[in-house]
mmCIF file of C-alpha atoms in Angstrom:
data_model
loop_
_atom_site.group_PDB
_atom_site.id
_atom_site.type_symbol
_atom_site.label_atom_id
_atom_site.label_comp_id
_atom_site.label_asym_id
_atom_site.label_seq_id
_atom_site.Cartn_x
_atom_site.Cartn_y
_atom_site.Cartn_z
ATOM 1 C CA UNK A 12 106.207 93.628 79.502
ATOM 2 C CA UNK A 13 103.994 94.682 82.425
ATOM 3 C CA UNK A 14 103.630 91.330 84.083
ATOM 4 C CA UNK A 15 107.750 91.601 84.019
ATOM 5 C CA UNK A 16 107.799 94.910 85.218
ATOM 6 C CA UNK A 17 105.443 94.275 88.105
ATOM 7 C CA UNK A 18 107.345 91.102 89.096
ATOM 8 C CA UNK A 19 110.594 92.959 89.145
ATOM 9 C CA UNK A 20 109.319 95.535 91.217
ATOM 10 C CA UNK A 21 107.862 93.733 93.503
ATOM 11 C CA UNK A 22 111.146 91.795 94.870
ATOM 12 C CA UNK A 23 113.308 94.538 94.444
ATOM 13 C CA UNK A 24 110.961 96.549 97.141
ATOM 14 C CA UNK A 25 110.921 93.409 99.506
ATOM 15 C CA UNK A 26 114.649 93.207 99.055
ATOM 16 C CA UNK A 27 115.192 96.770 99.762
ATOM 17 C CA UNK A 28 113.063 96.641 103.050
ATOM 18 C CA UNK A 29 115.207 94.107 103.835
ATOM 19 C CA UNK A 30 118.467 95.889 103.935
ATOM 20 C CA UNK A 31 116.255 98.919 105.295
ATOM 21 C CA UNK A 32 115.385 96.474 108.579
ATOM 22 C CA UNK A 33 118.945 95.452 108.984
ATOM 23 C CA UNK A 34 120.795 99.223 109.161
ATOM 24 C CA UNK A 35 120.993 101.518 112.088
ATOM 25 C CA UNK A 36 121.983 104.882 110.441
ATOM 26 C CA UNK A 37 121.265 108.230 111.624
ATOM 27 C CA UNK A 38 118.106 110.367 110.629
ATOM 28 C CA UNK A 39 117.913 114.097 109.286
ATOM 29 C CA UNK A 40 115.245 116.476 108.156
ATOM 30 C CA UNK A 41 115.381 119.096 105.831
ATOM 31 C CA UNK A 42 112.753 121.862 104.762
ATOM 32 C CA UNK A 43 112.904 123.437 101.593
ATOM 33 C CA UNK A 44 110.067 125.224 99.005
ATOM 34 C CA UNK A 45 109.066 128.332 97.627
ATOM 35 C CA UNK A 46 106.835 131.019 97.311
ATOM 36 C CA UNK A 47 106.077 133.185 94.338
ATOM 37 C CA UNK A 48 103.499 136.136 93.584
ATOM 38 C CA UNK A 49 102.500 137.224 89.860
ATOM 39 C CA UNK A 50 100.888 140.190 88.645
ATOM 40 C CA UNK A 51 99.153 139.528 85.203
ATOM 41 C CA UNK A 52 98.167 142.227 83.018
ATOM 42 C CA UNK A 53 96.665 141.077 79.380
ATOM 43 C CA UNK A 54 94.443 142.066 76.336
ATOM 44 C CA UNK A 55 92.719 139.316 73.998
ATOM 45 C CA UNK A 56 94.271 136.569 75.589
ATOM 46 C CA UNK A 57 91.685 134.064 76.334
ATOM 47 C CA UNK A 58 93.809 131.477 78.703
ATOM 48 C CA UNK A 59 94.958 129.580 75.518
ATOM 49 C CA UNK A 60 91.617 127.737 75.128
ATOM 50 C CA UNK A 61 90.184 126.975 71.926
ATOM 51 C CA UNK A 62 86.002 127.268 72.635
ATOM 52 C CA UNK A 63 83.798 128.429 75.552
ATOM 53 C CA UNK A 64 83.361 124.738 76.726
ATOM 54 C CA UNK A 65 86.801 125.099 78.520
ATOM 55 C CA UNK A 66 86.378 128.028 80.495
ATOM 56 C CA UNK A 67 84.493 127.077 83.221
ATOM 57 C CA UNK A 68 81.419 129.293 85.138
ATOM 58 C CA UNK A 69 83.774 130.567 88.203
ATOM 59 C CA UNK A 70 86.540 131.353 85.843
ATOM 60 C CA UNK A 71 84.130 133.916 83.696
ATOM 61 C CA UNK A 72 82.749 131.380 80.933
ATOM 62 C CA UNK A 73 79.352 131.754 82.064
ATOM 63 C CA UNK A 74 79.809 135.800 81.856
ATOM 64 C CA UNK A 75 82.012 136.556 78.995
ATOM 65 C CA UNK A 76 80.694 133.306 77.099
ATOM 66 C CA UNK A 77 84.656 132.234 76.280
ATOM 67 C CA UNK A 78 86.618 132.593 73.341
ATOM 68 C CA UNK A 79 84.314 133.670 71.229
ATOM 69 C CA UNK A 80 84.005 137.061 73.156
ATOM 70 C CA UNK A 81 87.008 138.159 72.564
ATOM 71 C CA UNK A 82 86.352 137.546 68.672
ATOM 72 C CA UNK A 83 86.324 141.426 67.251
ATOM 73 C CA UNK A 84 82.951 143.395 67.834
ATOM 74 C CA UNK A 85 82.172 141.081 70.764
ATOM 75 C CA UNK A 86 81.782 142.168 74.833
ATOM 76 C CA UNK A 87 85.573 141.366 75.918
ATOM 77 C CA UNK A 88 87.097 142.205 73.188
ATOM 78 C CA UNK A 89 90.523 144.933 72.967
ATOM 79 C CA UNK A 90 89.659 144.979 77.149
ATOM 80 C CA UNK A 91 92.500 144.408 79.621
ATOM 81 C CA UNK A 92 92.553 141.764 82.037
ATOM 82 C CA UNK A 93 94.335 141.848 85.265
ATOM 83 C CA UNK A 94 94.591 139.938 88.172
ATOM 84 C CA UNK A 95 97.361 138.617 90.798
ATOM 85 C CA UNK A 96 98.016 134.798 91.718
ATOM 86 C CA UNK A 97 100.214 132.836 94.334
ATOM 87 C CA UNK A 98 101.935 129.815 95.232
ATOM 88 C CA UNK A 99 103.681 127.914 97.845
ATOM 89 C CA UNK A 100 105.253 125.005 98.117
ATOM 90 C CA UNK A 101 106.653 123.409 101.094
ATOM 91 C CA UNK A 102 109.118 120.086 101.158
ATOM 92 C CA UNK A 103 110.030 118.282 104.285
ATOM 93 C CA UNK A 104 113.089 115.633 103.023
ATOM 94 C CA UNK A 105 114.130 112.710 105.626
ATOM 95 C CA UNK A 106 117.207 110.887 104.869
ATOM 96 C CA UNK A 107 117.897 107.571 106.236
ATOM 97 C CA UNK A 108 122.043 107.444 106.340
ATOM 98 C CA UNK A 109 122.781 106.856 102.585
ATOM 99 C CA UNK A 110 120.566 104.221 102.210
ATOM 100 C CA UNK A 111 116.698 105.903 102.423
ATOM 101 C CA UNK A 112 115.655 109.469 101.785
ATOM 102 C CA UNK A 113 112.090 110.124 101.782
ATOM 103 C CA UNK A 114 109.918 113.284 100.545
ATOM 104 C CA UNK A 115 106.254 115.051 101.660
ATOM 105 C CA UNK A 116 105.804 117.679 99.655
ATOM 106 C CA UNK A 117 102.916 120.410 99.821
ATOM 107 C CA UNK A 118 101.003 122.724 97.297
ATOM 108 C CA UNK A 119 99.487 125.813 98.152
ATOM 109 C CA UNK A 120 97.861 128.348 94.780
ATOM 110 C CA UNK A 121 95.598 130.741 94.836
ATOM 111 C CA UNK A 122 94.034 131.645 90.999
ATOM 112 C CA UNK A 123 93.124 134.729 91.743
ATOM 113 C CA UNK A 124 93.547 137.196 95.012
ATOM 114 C CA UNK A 125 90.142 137.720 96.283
ATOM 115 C CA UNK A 126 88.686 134.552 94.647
ATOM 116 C CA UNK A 127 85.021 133.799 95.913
ATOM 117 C CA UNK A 128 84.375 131.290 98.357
ATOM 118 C CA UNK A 129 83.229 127.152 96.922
ATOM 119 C CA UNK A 130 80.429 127.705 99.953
ATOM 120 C CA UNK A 131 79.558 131.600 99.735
ATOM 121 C CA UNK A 132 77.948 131.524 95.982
ATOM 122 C CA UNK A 133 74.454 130.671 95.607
ATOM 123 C CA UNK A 134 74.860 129.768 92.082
ATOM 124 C CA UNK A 135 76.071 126.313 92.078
ATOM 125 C CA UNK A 136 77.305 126.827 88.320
ATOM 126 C CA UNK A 137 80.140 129.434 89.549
ATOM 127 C CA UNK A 138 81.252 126.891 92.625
ATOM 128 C CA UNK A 139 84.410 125.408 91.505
ATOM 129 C CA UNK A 140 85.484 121.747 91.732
ATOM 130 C CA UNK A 141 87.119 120.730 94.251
ATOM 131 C CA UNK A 142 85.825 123.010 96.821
ATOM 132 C CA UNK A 143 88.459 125.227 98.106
ATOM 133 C CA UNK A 144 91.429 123.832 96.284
ATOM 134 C CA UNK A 145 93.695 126.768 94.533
ATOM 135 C CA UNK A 146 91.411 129.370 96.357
ATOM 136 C CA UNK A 147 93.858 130.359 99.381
ATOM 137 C CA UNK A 148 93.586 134.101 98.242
ATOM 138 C CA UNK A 149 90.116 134.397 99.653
ATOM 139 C CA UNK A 150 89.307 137.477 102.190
ATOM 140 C CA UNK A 151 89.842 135.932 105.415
ATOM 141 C CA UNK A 152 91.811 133.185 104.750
ATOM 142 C CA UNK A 153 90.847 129.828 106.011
ATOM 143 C CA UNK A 154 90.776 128.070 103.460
ATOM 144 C CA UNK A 155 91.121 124.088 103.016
ATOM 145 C CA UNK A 156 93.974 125.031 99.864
ATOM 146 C CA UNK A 157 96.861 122.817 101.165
ATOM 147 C CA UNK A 158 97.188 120.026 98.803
ATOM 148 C CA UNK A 159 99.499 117.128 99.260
ATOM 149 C CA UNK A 160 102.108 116.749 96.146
ATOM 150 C CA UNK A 161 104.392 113.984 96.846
ATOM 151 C CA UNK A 162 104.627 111.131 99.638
ATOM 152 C CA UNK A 163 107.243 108.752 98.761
ATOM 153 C CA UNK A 164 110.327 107.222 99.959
ATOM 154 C CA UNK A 165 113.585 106.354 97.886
ATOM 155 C CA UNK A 166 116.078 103.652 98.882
ATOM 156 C CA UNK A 167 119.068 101.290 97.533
ATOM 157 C CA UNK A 168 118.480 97.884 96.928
ATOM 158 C CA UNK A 169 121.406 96.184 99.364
ATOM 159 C CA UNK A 170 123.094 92.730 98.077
ATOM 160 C CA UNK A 171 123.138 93.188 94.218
ATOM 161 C CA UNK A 172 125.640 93.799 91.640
ATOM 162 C CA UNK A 173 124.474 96.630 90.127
ATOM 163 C CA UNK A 174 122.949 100.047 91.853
ATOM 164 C CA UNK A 175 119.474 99.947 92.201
ATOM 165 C CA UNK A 176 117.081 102.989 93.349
ATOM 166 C CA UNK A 177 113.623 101.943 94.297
ATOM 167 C CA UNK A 178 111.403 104.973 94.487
ATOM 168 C CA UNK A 179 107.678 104.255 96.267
ATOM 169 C CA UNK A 180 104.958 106.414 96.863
ATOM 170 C CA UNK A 181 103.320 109.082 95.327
ATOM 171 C CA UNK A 182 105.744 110.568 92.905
ATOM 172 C CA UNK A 183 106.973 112.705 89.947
ATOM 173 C CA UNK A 184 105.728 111.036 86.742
ATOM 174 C CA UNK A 185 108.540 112.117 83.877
ATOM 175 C CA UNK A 186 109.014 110.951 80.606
ATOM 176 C CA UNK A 187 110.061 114.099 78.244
ATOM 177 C CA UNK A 188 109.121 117.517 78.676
ATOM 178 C CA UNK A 189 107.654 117.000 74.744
ATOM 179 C CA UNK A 190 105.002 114.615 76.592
ATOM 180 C CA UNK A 191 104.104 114.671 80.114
ATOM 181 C CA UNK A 192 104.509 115.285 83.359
ATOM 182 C CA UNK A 193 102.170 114.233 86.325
ATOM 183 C CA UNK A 194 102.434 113.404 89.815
ATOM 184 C CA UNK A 195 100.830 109.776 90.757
ATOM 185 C CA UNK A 196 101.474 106.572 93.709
ATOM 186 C CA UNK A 197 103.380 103.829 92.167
ATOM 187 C CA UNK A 198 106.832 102.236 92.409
ATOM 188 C CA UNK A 199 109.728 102.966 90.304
ATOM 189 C CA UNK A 200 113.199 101.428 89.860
ATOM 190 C CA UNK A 201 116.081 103.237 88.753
ATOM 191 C CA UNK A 202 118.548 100.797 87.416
ATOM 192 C CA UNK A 203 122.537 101.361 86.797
ATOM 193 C CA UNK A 204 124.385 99.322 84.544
ATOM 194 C CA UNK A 205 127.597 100.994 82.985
ATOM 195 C CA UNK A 206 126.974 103.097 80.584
ATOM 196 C CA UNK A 207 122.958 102.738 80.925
ATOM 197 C CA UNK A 208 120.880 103.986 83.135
ATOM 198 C CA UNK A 209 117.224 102.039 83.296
ATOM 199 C CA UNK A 210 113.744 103.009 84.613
ATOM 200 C CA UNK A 211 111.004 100.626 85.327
ATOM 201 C CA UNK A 212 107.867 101.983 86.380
ATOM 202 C CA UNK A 213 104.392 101.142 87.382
ATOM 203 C CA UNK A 214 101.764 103.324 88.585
ATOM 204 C CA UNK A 215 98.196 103.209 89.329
ATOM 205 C CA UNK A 216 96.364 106.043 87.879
ATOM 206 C CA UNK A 217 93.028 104.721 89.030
ATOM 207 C CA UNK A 218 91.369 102.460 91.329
ATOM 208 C CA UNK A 219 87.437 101.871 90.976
ATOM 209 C CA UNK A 220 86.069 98.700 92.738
ATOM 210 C CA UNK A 221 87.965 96.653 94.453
ATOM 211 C CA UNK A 222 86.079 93.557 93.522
ATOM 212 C CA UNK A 223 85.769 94.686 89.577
ATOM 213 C CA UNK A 224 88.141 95.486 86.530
ATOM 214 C CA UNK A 225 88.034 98.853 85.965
ATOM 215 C CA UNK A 226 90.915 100.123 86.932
ATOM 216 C CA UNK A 227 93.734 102.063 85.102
ATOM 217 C CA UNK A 228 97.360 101.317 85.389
ATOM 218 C CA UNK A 229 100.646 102.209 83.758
ATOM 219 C CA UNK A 230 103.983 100.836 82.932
ATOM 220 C CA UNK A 231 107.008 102.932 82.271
ATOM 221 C CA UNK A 232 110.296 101.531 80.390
ATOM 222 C CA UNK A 233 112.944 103.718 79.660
ATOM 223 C CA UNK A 234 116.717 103.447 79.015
ATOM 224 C CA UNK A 235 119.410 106.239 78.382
ATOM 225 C CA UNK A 236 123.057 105.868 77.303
ATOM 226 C CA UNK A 237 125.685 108.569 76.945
ATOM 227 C CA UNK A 238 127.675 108.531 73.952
ATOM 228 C CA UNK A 239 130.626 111.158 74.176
ATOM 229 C CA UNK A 240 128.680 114.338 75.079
ATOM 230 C CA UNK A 241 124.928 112.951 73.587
ATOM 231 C CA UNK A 242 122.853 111.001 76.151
ATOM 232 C CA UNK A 243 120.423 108.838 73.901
ATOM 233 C CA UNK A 244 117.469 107.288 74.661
ATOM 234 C CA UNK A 245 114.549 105.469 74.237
ATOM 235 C CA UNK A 246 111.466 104.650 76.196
ATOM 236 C CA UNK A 247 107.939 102.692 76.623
ATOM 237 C CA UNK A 248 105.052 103.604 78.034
ATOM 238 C CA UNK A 249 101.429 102.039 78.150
ATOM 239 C CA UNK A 250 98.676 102.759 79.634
ATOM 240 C CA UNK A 251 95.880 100.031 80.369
ATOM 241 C CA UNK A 252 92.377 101.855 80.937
ATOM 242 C CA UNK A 253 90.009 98.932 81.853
ATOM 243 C CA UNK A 254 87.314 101.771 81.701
ATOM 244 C CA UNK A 255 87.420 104.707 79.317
ATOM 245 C CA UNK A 256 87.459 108.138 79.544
ATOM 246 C CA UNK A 257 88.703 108.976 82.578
ATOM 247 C CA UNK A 258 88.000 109.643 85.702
ATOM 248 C CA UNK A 259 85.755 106.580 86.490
ATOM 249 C CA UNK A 260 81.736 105.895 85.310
ATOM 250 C CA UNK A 261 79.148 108.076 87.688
ATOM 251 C CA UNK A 262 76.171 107.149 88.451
ATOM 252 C CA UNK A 263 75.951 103.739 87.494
ATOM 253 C CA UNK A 264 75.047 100.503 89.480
ATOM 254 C CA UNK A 265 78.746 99.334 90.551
ATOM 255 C CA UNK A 266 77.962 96.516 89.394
ATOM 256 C CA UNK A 267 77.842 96.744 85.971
ATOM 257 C CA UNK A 268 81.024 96.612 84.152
ATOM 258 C CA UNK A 269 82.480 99.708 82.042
ATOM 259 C CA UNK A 270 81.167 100.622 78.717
ATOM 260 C CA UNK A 271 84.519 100.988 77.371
ATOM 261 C CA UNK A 272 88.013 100.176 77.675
ATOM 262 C CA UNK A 273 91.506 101.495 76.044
ATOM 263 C CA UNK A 274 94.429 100.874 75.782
ATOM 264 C CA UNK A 275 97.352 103.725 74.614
ATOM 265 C CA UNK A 276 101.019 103.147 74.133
ATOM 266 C CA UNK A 277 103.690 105.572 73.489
ATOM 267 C CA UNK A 278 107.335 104.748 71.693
ATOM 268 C CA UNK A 279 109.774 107.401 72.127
ATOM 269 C CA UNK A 280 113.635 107.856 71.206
ATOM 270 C CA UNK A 281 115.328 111.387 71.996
ATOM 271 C CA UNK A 282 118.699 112.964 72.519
ATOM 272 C CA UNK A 283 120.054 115.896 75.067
ATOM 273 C CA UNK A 284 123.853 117.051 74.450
ATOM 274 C CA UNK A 285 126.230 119.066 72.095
ATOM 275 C CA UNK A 286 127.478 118.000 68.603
ATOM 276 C CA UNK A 287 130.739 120.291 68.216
ATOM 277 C CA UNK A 288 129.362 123.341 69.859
ATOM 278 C CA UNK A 289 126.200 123.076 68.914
ATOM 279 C CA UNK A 290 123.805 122.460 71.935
ATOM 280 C CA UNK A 291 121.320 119.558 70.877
ATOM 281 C CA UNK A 292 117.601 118.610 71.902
ATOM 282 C CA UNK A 293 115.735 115.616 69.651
ATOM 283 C CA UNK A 294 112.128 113.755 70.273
ATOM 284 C CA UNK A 295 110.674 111.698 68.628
ATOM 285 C CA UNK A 296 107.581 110.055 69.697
ATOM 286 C CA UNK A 297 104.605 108.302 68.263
ATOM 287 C CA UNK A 298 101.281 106.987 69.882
ATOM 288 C CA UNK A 299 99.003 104.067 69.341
ATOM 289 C CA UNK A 300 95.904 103.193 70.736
ATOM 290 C CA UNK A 301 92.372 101.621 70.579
ATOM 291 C CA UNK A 302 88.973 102.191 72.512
ATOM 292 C CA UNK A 303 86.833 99.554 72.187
ATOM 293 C CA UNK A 304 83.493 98.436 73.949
ATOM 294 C CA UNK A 305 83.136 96.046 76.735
ATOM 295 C CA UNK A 306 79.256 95.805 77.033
ATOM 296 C CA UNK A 307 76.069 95.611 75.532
ATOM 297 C CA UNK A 308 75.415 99.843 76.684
ATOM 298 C CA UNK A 309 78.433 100.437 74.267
ATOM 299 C CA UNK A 310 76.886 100.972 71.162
ATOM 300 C CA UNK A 311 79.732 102.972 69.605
ATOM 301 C CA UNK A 312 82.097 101.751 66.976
ATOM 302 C CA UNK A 313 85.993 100.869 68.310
ATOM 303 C CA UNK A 314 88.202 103.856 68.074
ATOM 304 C CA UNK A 315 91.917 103.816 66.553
ATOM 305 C CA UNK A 316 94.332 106.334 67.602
ATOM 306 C CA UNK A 317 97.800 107.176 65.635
ATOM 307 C CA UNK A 318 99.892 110.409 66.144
ATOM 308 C CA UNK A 319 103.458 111.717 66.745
ATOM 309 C CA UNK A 320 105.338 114.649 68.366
ATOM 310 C CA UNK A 321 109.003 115.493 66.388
ATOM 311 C CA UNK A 322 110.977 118.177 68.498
ATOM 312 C CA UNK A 323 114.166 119.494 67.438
ATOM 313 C CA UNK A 324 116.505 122.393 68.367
#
């Protein structure tokens, strides 16, 4: 499946540069986005995360010690928590005639108004990663907080029998709400033939060295089909880690290979639509996957993973 999904991907974007090359229409911008400001107020509410481990220094871990302070008799807890946070998002759209729209979209947040500066704290623990990324609410301003969301460009595939959407860049990565949603660079192909609509996907989650495999790719399948007012569905994805976890081994000689590598698929059938007049929403999804070792450093045993996700309403 991904060797055919690659493959078909690969001349349906040098066929649709081809018709892009040979068409003269006109070109328009539009700007679009958002900006939104929200005042929380909260008691015992610890972010949703299950130990100290996930709260990290800057966030308070390292001074309220994490979930476990909020436990009864401990520093935090019955104390209210306030704070306001921001963000903005900016789109510039270009479309190309009929034929080729394109998308740069930007992110702006700010966690918290009046967030410390990455570069002002002495403590290195209470730095955050990433420098000053989500910190725009800083006194002064100035920060480096714009991040760049999308880059891609969509166009037809000309000279085909069927309609054919190739999507390029980085990109909205959407399979069900149930499972995920992520922004990556890869290719995409949205496929039309009456009544189903088709998806082929790959995208690169990771690139280590050039010259080595340890890389981390994935490859999307999905197909819907309407049946009076039900759209069905059913879809593929897999994801082929040639290192494992992610993000990428640190501090190693690059040329040794990765200690492990996985590989994680996910099977998935849903429905969206009304039975009578009864609104309807199904998933069903299971996962399988294995981490095994690659080299003589990976002492650990190989790791099997099973699961499933049912959603209904």
């Amino acid at each position: 499946m991904r060797k055919l999904i690659v493959l078909s991907l690969a001349l349906l974007l040098l066929i649709g540069f081809a018709g892009i090359a040979s068409s003269q229409p006109k070109l328009d911008f539009k700007v679009s986005g958002m900006i939104d400001m929200l005042a929380i107020l909260n008691r015992n509410v610890p972010d949703a995360v299950p130990a100290a481990d996930y709260i990290p220094a800057y966030m308070g871990g390292a001074l309220f010690g994490g979930f476990t302070q909020y436990q009864p008799d401990k520093n935090v807890f019955d104390k209210k928590r306030s704070w306001v946070m921001s963000r903005g998002i900016l789109n510039f759209d270009m479309s190309y005639g009929k034929e080729v729209t394109g998308r740069i979209a930007f992110e702006m947040d700010s966690d918290r108004w009046g967030e410390s500066s990455a570069y002002s704290l002495s403590d290195p623990r209470f730095a955050p990663p990433g420098g000053d990324r989500n910190r725009m609410g800083y006194w002064g301003t100035d920060r480096a907080a714009v991040e760049v969301k999308n880059v891609y460009l969509s166009f037809g595939v000309p000279s085909v029998p069927v309609p054919i959407q190739i999507t390029a860049g980085t990109q909205p990565f959407v399979t069900r709400p149930v499972l995920n949603y992520t922004d990556g660079a890869g290719v995409a192909a949205d496929i039309k033939i009456d009544p189903a609509s088709i998806k082929l996907a790959w995208y690169k989650a990771s690139e280590g060295e050039d010259f080595a495999s340890d890389d981390a790719d994935v490859y999307h399948l999905n197909i819907r089909v309407p049946v009076e007012k039900v759209t069905v569905g059913g879809f593929v994805s897999h994801y082929n880690m040639n290192y494992y976890p992610l993000p990428p081994k640190t501090g190693k000689n690059i040329f040794e290979p990765p200690d492990y590598r996985s590989d994680m698929t996910w099977y998935g059938i849903y429905a969206d639509g009304k039975v009578g007049p009864v609104g309807l929403t199904f998933d069903f999804v299971y996962d399988r996957g294995k981490v095994e070792g690659r080299g003589a450093r990976s002492t650990e045993r190989d790791v099997k993973y099973r699961g499933f996700i049912i959603r209904g309403m």
